[in-house]
Coordinates of C-alpha atoms and ligand atoms in Angstrom, one line a residue:
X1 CA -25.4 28.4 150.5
X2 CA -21.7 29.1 149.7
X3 CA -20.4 26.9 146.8
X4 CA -16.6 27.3 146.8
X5 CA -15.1 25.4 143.4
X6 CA -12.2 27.1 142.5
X7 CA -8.4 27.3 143.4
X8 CA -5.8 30.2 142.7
X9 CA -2.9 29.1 140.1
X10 CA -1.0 31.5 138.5
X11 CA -2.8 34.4 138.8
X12 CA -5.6 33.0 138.0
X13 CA -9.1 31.3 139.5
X14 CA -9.3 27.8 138.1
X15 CA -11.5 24.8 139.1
X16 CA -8.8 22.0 141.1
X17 CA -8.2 18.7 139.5
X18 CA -9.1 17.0 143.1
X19 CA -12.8 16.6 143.2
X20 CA -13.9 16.0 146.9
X21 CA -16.3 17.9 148.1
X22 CA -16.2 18.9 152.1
X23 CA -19.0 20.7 153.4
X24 CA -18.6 24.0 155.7
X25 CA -21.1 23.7 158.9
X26 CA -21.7 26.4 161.2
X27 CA -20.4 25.7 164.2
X28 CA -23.0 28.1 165.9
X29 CA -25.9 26.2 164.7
X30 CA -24.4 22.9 163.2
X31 CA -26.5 23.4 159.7
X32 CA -24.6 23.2 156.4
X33 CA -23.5 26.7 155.0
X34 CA -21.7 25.4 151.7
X35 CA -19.1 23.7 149.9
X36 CA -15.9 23.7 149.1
X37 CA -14.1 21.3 146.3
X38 CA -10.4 20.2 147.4
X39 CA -7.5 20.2 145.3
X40 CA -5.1 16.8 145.2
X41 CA -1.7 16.5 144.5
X42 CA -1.6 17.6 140.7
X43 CA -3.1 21.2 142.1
X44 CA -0.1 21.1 144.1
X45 CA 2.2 20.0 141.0
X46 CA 0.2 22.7 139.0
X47 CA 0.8 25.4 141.5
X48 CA 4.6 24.6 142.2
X49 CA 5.4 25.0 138.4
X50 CA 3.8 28.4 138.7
X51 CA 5.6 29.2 141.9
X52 CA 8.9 28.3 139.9
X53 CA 8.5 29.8 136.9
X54 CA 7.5 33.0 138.9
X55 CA 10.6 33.0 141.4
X56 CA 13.0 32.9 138.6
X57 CA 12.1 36.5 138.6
X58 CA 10.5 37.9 141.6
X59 CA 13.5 36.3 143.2
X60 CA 15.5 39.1 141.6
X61 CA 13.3 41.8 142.4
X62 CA 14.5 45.0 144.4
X63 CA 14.1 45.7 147.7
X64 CA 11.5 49.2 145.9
X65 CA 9.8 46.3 143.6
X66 CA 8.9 44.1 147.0
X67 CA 7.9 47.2 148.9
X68 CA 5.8 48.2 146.2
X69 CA 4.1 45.1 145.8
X70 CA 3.9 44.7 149.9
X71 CA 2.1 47.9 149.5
X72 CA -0.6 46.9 146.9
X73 CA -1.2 43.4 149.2
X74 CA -1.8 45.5 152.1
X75 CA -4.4 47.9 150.6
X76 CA -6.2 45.1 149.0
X77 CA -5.8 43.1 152.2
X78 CA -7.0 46.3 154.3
X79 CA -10.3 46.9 151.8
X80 CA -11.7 43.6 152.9
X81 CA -11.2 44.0 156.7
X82 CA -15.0 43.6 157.2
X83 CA -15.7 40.6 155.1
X84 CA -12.7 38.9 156.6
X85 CA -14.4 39.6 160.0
X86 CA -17.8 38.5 158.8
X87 CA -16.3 35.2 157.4
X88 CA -14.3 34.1 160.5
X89 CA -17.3 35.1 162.9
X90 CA -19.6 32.6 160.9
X91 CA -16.7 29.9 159.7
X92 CA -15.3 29.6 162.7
X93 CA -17.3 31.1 165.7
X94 CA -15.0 33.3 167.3
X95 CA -15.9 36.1 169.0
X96 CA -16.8 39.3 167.1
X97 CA -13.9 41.6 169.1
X98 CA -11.6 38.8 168.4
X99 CA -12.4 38.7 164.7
X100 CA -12.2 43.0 164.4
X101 CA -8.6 42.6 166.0
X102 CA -7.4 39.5 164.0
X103 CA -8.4 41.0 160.8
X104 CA -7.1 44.4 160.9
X105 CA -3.6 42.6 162.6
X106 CA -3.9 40.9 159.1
X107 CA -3.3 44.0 157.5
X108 CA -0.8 45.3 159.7
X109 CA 1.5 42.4 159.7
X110 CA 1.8 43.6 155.8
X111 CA 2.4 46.7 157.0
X112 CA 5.2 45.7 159.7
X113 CA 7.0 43.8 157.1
X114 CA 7.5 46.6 154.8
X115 CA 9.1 48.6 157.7
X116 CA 11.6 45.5 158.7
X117 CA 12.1 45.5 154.5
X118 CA 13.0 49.2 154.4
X119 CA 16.5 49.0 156.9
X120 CA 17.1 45.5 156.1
X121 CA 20.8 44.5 154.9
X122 CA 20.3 42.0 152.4
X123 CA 24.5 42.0 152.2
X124 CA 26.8 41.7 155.0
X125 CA 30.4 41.1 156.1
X126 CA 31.6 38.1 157.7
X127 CA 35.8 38.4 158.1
X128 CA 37.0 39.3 154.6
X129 CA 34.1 38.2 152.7
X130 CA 30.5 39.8 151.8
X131 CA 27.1 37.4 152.6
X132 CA 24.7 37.6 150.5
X133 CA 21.1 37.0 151.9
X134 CA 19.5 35.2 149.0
X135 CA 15.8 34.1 149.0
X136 CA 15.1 30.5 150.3
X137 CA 13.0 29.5 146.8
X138 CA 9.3 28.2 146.5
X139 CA 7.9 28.5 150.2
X140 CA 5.8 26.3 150.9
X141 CA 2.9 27.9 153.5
X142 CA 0.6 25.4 155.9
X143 CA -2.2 27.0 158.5
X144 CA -4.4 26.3 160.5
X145 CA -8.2 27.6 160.7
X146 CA -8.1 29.6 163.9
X147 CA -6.8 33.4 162.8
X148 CA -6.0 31.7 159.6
X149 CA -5.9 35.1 157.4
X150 CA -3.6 36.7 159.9
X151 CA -1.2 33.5 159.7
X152 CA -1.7 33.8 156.1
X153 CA -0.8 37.2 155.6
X154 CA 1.9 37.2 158.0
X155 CA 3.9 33.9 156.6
X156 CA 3.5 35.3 152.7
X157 CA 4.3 39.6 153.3
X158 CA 7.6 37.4 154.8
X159 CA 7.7 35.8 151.6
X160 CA 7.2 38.1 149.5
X161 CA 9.9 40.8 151.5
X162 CA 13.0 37.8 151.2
X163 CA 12.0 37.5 147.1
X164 CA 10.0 33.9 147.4
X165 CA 7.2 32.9 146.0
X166 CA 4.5 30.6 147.5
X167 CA 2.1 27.7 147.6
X168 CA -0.3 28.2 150.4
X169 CA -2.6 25.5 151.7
X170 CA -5.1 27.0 154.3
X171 CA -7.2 24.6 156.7
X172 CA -9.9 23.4 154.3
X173 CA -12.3 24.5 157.7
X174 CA -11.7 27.8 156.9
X175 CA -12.3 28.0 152.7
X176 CA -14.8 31.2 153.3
X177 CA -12.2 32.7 155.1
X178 CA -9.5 31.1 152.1
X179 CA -11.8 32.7 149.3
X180 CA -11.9 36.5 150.9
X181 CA -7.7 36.1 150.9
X182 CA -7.8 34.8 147.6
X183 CA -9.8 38.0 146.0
X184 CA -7.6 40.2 148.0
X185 CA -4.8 38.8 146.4
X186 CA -5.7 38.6 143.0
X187 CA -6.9 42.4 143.4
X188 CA -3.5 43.2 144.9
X189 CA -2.5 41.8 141.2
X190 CA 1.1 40.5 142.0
X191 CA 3.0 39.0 138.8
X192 CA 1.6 36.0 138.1
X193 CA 2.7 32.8 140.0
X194 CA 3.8 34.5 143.0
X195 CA 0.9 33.4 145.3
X196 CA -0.8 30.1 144.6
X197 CA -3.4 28.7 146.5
X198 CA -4.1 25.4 146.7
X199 CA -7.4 24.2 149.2
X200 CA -7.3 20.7 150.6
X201 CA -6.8 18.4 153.4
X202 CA -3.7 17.6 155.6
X203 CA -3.1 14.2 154.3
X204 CA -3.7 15.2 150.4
X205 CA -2.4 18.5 149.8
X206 CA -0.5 19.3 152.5
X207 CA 1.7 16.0 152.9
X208 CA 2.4 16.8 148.8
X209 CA 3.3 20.1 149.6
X210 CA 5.7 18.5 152.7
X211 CA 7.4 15.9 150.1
X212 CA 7.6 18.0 146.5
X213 CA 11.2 18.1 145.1
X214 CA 10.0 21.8 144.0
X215 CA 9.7 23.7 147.4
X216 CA 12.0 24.8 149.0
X217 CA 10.4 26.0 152.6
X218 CA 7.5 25.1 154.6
X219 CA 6.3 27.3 156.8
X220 CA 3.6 26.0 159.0
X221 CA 1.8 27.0 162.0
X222 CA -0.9 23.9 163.3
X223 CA -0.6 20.8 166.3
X224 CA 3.2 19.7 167.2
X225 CA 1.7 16.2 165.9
X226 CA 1.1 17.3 162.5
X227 CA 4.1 19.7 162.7
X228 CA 6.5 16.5 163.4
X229 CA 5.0 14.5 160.8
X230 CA 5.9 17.8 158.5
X231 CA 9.1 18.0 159.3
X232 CA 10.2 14.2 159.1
X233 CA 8.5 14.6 155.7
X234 CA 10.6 17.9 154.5
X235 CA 13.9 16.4 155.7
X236 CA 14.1 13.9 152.5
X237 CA 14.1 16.9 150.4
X238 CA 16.1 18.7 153.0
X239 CA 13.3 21.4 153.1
X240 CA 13.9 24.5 155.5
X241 CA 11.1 24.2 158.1
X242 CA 9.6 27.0 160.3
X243 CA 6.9 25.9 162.8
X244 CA 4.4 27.3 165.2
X245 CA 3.1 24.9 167.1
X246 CA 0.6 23.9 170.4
X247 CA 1.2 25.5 173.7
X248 CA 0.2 24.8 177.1
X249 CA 1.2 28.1 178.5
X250 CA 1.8 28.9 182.5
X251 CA 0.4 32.5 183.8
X252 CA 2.6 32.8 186.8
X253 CA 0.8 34.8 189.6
X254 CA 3.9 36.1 191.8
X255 CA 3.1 36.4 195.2
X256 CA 3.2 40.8 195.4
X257 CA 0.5 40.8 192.4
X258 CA -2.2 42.8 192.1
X259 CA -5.3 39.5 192.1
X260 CA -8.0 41.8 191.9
X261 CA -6.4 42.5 188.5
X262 CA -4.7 39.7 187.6
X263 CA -7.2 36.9 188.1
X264 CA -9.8 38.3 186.0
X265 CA -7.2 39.1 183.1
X266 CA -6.2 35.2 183.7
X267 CA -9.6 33.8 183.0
X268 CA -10.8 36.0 180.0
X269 CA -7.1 35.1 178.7
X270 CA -7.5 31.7 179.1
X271 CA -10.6 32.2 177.0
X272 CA -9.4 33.7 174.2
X273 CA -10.8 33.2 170.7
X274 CA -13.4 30.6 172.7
X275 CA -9.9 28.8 174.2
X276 CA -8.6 28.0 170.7
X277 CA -5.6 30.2 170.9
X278 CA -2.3 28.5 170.5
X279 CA -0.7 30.9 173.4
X280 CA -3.5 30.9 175.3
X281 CA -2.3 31.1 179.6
X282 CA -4.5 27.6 180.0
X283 CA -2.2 27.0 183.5
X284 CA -2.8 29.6 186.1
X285 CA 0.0 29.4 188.6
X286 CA -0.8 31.0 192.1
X287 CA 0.5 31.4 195.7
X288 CA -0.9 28.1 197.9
X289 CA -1.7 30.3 200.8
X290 CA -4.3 32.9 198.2
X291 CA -5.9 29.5 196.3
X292 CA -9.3 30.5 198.3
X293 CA -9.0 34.8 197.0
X294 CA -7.8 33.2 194.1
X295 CA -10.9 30.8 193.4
X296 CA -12.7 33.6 194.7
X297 CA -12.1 35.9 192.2
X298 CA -11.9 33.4 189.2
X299 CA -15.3 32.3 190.1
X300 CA -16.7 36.1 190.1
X301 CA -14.7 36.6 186.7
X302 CA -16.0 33.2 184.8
X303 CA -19.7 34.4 185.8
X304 CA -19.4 37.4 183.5
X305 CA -18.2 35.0 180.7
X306 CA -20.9 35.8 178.4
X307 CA -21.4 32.4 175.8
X308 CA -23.2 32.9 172.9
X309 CA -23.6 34.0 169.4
X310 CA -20.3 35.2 167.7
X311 CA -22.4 37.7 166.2
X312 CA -23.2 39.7 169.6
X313 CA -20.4 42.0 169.9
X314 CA -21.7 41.5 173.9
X315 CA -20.2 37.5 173.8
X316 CA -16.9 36.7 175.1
X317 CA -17.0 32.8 174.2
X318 CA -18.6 31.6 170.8
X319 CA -18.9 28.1 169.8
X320 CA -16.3 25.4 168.7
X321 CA -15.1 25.2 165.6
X322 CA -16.6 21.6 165.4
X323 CA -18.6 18.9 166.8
X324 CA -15.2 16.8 167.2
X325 CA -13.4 19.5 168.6
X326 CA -16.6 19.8 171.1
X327 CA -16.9 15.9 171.7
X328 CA -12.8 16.1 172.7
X329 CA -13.0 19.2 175.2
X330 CA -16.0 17.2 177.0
X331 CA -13.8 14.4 177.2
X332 CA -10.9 16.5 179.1
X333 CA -13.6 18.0 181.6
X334 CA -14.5 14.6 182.1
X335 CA -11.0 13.7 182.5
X336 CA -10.0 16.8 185.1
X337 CA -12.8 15.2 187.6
X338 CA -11.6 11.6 187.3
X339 CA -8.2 12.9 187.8
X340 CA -9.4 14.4 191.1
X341 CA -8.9 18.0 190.4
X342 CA -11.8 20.4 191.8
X343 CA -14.7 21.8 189.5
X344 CA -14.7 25.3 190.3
X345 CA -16.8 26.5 187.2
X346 CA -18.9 25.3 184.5
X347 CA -18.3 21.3 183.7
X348 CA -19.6 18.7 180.9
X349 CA -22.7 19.7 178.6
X350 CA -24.0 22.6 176.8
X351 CA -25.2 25.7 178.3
X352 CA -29.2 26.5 178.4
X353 CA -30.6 27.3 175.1
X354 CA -27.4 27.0 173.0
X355 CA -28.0 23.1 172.2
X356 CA -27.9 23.4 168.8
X357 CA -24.3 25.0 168.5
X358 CA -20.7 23.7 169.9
X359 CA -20.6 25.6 173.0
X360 CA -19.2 24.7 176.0
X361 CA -19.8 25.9 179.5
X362 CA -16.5 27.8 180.4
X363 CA -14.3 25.8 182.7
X364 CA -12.2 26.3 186.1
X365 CA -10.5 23.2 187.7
X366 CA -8.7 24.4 190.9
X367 CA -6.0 22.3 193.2
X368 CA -4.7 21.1 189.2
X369 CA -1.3 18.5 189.9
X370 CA 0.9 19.8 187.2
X371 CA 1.3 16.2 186.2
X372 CA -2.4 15.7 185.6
X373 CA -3.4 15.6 182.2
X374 CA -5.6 18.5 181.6
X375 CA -2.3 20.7 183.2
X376 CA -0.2 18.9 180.4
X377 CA -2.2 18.5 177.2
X378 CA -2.8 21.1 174.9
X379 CA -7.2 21.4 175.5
X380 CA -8.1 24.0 173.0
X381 CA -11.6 25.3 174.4
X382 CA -12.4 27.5 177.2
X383 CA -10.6 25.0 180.3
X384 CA -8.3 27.0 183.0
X385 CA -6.7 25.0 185.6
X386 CA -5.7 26.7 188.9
X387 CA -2.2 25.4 190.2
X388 CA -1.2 26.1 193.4
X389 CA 2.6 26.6 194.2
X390 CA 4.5 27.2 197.6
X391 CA 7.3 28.9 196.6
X392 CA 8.8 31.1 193.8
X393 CA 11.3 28.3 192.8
X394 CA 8.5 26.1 192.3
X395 CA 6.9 28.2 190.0
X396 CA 9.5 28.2 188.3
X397 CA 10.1 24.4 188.2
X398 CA 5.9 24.3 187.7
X399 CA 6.0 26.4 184.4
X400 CA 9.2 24.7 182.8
X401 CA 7.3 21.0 183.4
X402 CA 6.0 20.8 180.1
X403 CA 6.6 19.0 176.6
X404 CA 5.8 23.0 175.0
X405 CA 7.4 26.3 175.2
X406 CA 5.5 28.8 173.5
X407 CA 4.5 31.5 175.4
X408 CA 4.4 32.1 179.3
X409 CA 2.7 35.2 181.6
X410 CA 3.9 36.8 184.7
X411 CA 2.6 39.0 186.9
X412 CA 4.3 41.2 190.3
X413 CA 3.9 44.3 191.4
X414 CA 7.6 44.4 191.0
X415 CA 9.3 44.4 187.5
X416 CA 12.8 43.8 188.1
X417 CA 11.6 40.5 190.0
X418 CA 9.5 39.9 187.1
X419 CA 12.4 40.3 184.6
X420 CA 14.2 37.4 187.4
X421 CA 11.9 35.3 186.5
X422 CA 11.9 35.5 183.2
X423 CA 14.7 35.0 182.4
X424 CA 14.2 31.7 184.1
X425 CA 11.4 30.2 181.4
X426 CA 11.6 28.3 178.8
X427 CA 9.3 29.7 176.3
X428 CA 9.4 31.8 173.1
X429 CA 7.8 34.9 174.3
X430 CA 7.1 36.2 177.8
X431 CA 4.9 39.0 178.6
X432 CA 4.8 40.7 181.8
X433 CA 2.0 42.2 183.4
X434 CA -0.9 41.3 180.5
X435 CA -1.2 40.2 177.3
X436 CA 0.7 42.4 174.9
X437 CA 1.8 42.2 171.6
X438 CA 5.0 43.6 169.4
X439 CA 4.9 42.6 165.9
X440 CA 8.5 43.4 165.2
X441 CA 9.7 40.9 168.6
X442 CA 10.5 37.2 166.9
X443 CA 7.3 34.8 167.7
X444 CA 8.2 30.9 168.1
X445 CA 8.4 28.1 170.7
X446 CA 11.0 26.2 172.7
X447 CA 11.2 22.7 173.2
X448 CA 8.1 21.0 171.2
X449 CA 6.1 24.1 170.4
X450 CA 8.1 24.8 167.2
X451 CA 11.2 25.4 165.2
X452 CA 12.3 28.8 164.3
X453 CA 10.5 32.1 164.6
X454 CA 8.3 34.3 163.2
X455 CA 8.0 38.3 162.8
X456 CA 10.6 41.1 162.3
X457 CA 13.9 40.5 161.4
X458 CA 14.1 37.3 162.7
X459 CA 11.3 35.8 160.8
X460 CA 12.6 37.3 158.0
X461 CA 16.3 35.6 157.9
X462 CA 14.2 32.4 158.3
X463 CA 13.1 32.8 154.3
X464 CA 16.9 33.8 153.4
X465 CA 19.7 31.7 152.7
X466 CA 23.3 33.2 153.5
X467 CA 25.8 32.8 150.8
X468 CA 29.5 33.7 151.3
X469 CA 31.2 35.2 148.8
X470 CA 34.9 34.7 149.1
X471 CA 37.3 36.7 146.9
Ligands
NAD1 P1 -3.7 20.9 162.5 O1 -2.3 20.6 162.8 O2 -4.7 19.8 162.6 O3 -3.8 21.5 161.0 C1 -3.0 22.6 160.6 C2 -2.9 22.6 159.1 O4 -2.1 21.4 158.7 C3 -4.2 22.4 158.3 O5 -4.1 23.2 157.2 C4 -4.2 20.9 158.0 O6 -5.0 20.6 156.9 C5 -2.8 20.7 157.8 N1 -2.4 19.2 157.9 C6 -3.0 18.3 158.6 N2 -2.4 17.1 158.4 C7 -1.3 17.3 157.6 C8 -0.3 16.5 157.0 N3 -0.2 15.2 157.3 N4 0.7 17.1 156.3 C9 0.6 18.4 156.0 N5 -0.4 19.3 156.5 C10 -1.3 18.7 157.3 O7 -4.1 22.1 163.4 P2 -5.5 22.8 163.5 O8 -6.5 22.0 164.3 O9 -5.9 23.4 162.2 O10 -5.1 24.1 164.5 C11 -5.0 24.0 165.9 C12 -3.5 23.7 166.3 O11 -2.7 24.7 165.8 C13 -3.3 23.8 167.8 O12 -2.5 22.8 168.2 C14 -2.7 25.1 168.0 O13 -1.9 25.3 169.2 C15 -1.9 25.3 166.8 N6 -1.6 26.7 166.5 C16 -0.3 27.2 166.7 C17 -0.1 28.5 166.5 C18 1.3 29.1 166.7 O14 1.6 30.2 166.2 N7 2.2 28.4 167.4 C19 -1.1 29.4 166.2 C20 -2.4 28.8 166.0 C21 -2.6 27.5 166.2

């Protein structure tokens, strides 16, 4: 049994003010694994006056002192690859392949941000006067429990690169995962006050971090509704606000594509990291005349879904992170039918033998209305709905008919139609032909999945504040 009862403030472990006590539960088998006692609003105080104190010099650091200390966060970061995966397997139930891939990314986003640091031009020339790129102040950092050391380590190497120093507030649903990041951390040894982390709920911590005269930034990745209440929040302080937010993201199926490729790539995308993946393709967009090849295939593909313990590197689909989160996909499966949209695959209830966890039997709905719910709301767990279309434009039309604008898939045999299209969507990133990643591309939604991006240079700008120098 984990017992978790201490915070990181100014280089230092201490016990929190806050006493609440929240208890971590396996979401495989629904027993207790430990405890974890939440910070309040004086942690947060606490931990701001460290994060100030510390900026008044880290702020002036060269680019060779941030690099250096970008360096030490990755190898301590690196050493603890295996426990991060261990922790995130039994915290939050993803899939072992998942949790090798998220952890290592963890590491390399540190990596990444050491080569944006090197070229960067922290002074520029705007008509006769220099900018000077100056760092935002006491960042503020907010995540949420899926991939959470990967968010973590991506939002604070940024930090760290511009010159600010942070308060972080992880998802108190992932504390294991919070402790490993805190040990790295400390062993990275960065001047004291740099990095302060502060465990605790939404409404507690987080809406103290969201309202404190002392911060300067909030960078926040989590739900659009919790992202809006953020920002309404910062604006009385006139905080700078990045944030990554839900998706609902079309996987357009162009009529010339490859299906006997695509559709399988579709589903086990659709699935990723059990269906909890904020850019997950959840609306599969396909020819009207292929629905039946299309169903077809989707039905062959969702049969080698393999549910079960994270722990199997042979599972594709763990458990839910929580008996809520359970209770609310069963209520959109049970939604999709009343809607009128076809089962294809799986449905309400737990698959045989796995009662005791939060799994879910991996869905399909086919002949989806793009106006139905379960094609407009954000799900979260392993549901794909098949929506036919009868022509490219209405693809098109079908992908942009949502409240998000995260991320969006496309697939053709034939690239330059494929660039046509994309250049059509409203979304943040668009990959073509699969699922690919590149760290150093900016990462953020239109319309209500977000405000500002992530990654490279672009994310980087986002913790810097231009100041003209006029002479
Ligand atoms: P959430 O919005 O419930 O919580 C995210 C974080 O915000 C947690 O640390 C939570 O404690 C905190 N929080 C909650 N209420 C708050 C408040 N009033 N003030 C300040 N902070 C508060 O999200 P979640 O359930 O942890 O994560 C799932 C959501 O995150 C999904 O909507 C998913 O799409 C989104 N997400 C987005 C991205 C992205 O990069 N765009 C990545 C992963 C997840």
């Amino acid at each position: 049994m984990k017992s978790l009862t201490q915070i990181y403030i100014d280089g230092a472990f201490v016990a929190p003010h806050g006493t609440q006590v929240f208890d971590l539960i396996s979401p495989t088998t629904n027993q207790k694994t430990g405890e974890v006692v939440l910070g309040d609003e004086q942690d947060v105080d606490a931990a701001v006056a460290a994060a100030k104190e510390a900026f008044k010099s880290f702020s002036q650091t060269t680019r060779e002192e941030r690099i250096h200390w970008l360096q030490r966060l990755h190898n301590a970061v690196a050493a603890r690859e295996a426990e991060m995966v261990d922790s995130m397997v039994s915290e939050y139930g993803a899939p072992l392949a998942f949790c090798k891939a998220s952890a290592s990314y963890a590491a390399a986003s540190i990596r990444t941000m050491i080569d944006i640091l090197v070229p960067f031009d922290f002074v520029r020339e705007a008509g006769k006067s220099k900018v000077r790129l100056e760092p935002v102040g006491v960042t503020g950092i907010i995540t949420p429990w899926n991939a959470s050391n990967s968010f973590i380590c991506n939002k604070l190497s940024t930090a760290i690169a511009a010159g600010c120093t942070v308060v972080i507030k992880p998802s108190e649903m992932s504390a294991a995962q919070t402790q490993v990041m805190m040990e790295a951390i400390h062993e990275a040894g960065l001047p004291h006050g740099v990095v302060n982390i502060v465990n605790g709920v939404g409404d507690v911590v987080g809406s103290a971090i969201t309202r404190h005269p002392g911060i300067a930034k909030i960078s926040f990745t989590g739900s659009t509704a919790v992202g809006k209440s953020i920002a309404k929040g910062a604006v009385d302080t006139m905080k700078r606000v990045t944030l990554e937010l839900g998706g609902k993201s079309p996987n357009i199926i162009l009529d010339d594509a490859e299906l006997g490729t695509a559709i399988p790539m579709a589903v086990f995308g659709a699935y990723m990291n059990n269906g909890q993946a904020c850019i997950a393709p959840t609306r599969l967009l396909v020819p009207e005349d292929r629905l039946a090849e299309v169903n077809a295939l989707a039905l062959a593909a969702v049969k080698q879904v393999r549910v079960g313990d994270p722990k199997d590197a042979a599972t594709t689909v763990g458990p839910l992170v929580n008996k809520r989160q359970f209770e609310r996909v069963q209520g959109y499966i049970r939604l999709g039918q009343e809607e009128g949209a076809t089962l294809l695959a799986g449905g309400e209830g737990k698959p045989e033998g796995l009662e005791a966890g939060n799994f879910v039997r991996p869905t399909i709905f086919t002949n989806v209305r793009n106006d139905m719910r379960i094609a407009q709301e954000e799900i979260f767990g392993p549901v794909l709905s098949i929506i036919p279309y009868s022509s490219e434009a209405e693809a098109v039309q079908i992908a942009n008919d949502t409240t998000y604008g995260l991320a969006a898939y496309i697939s053709s045999a034939d690239l330059d139609r494929a660039r046509r299209v994309a250049s059509k969507i409203e979304a943040g990133r668009v990959c073509i032909n699969g699922f690919s990643h590149d760290p150093h591309a900016p990462f953020g939604g239109f319309k209500q999945s977000g405000i500002g991006r992530e990654y490279g240079v672009y994310g980087l700008e986002e913790y810097l504040e231009p100041k003209a120098i006029l002479e």
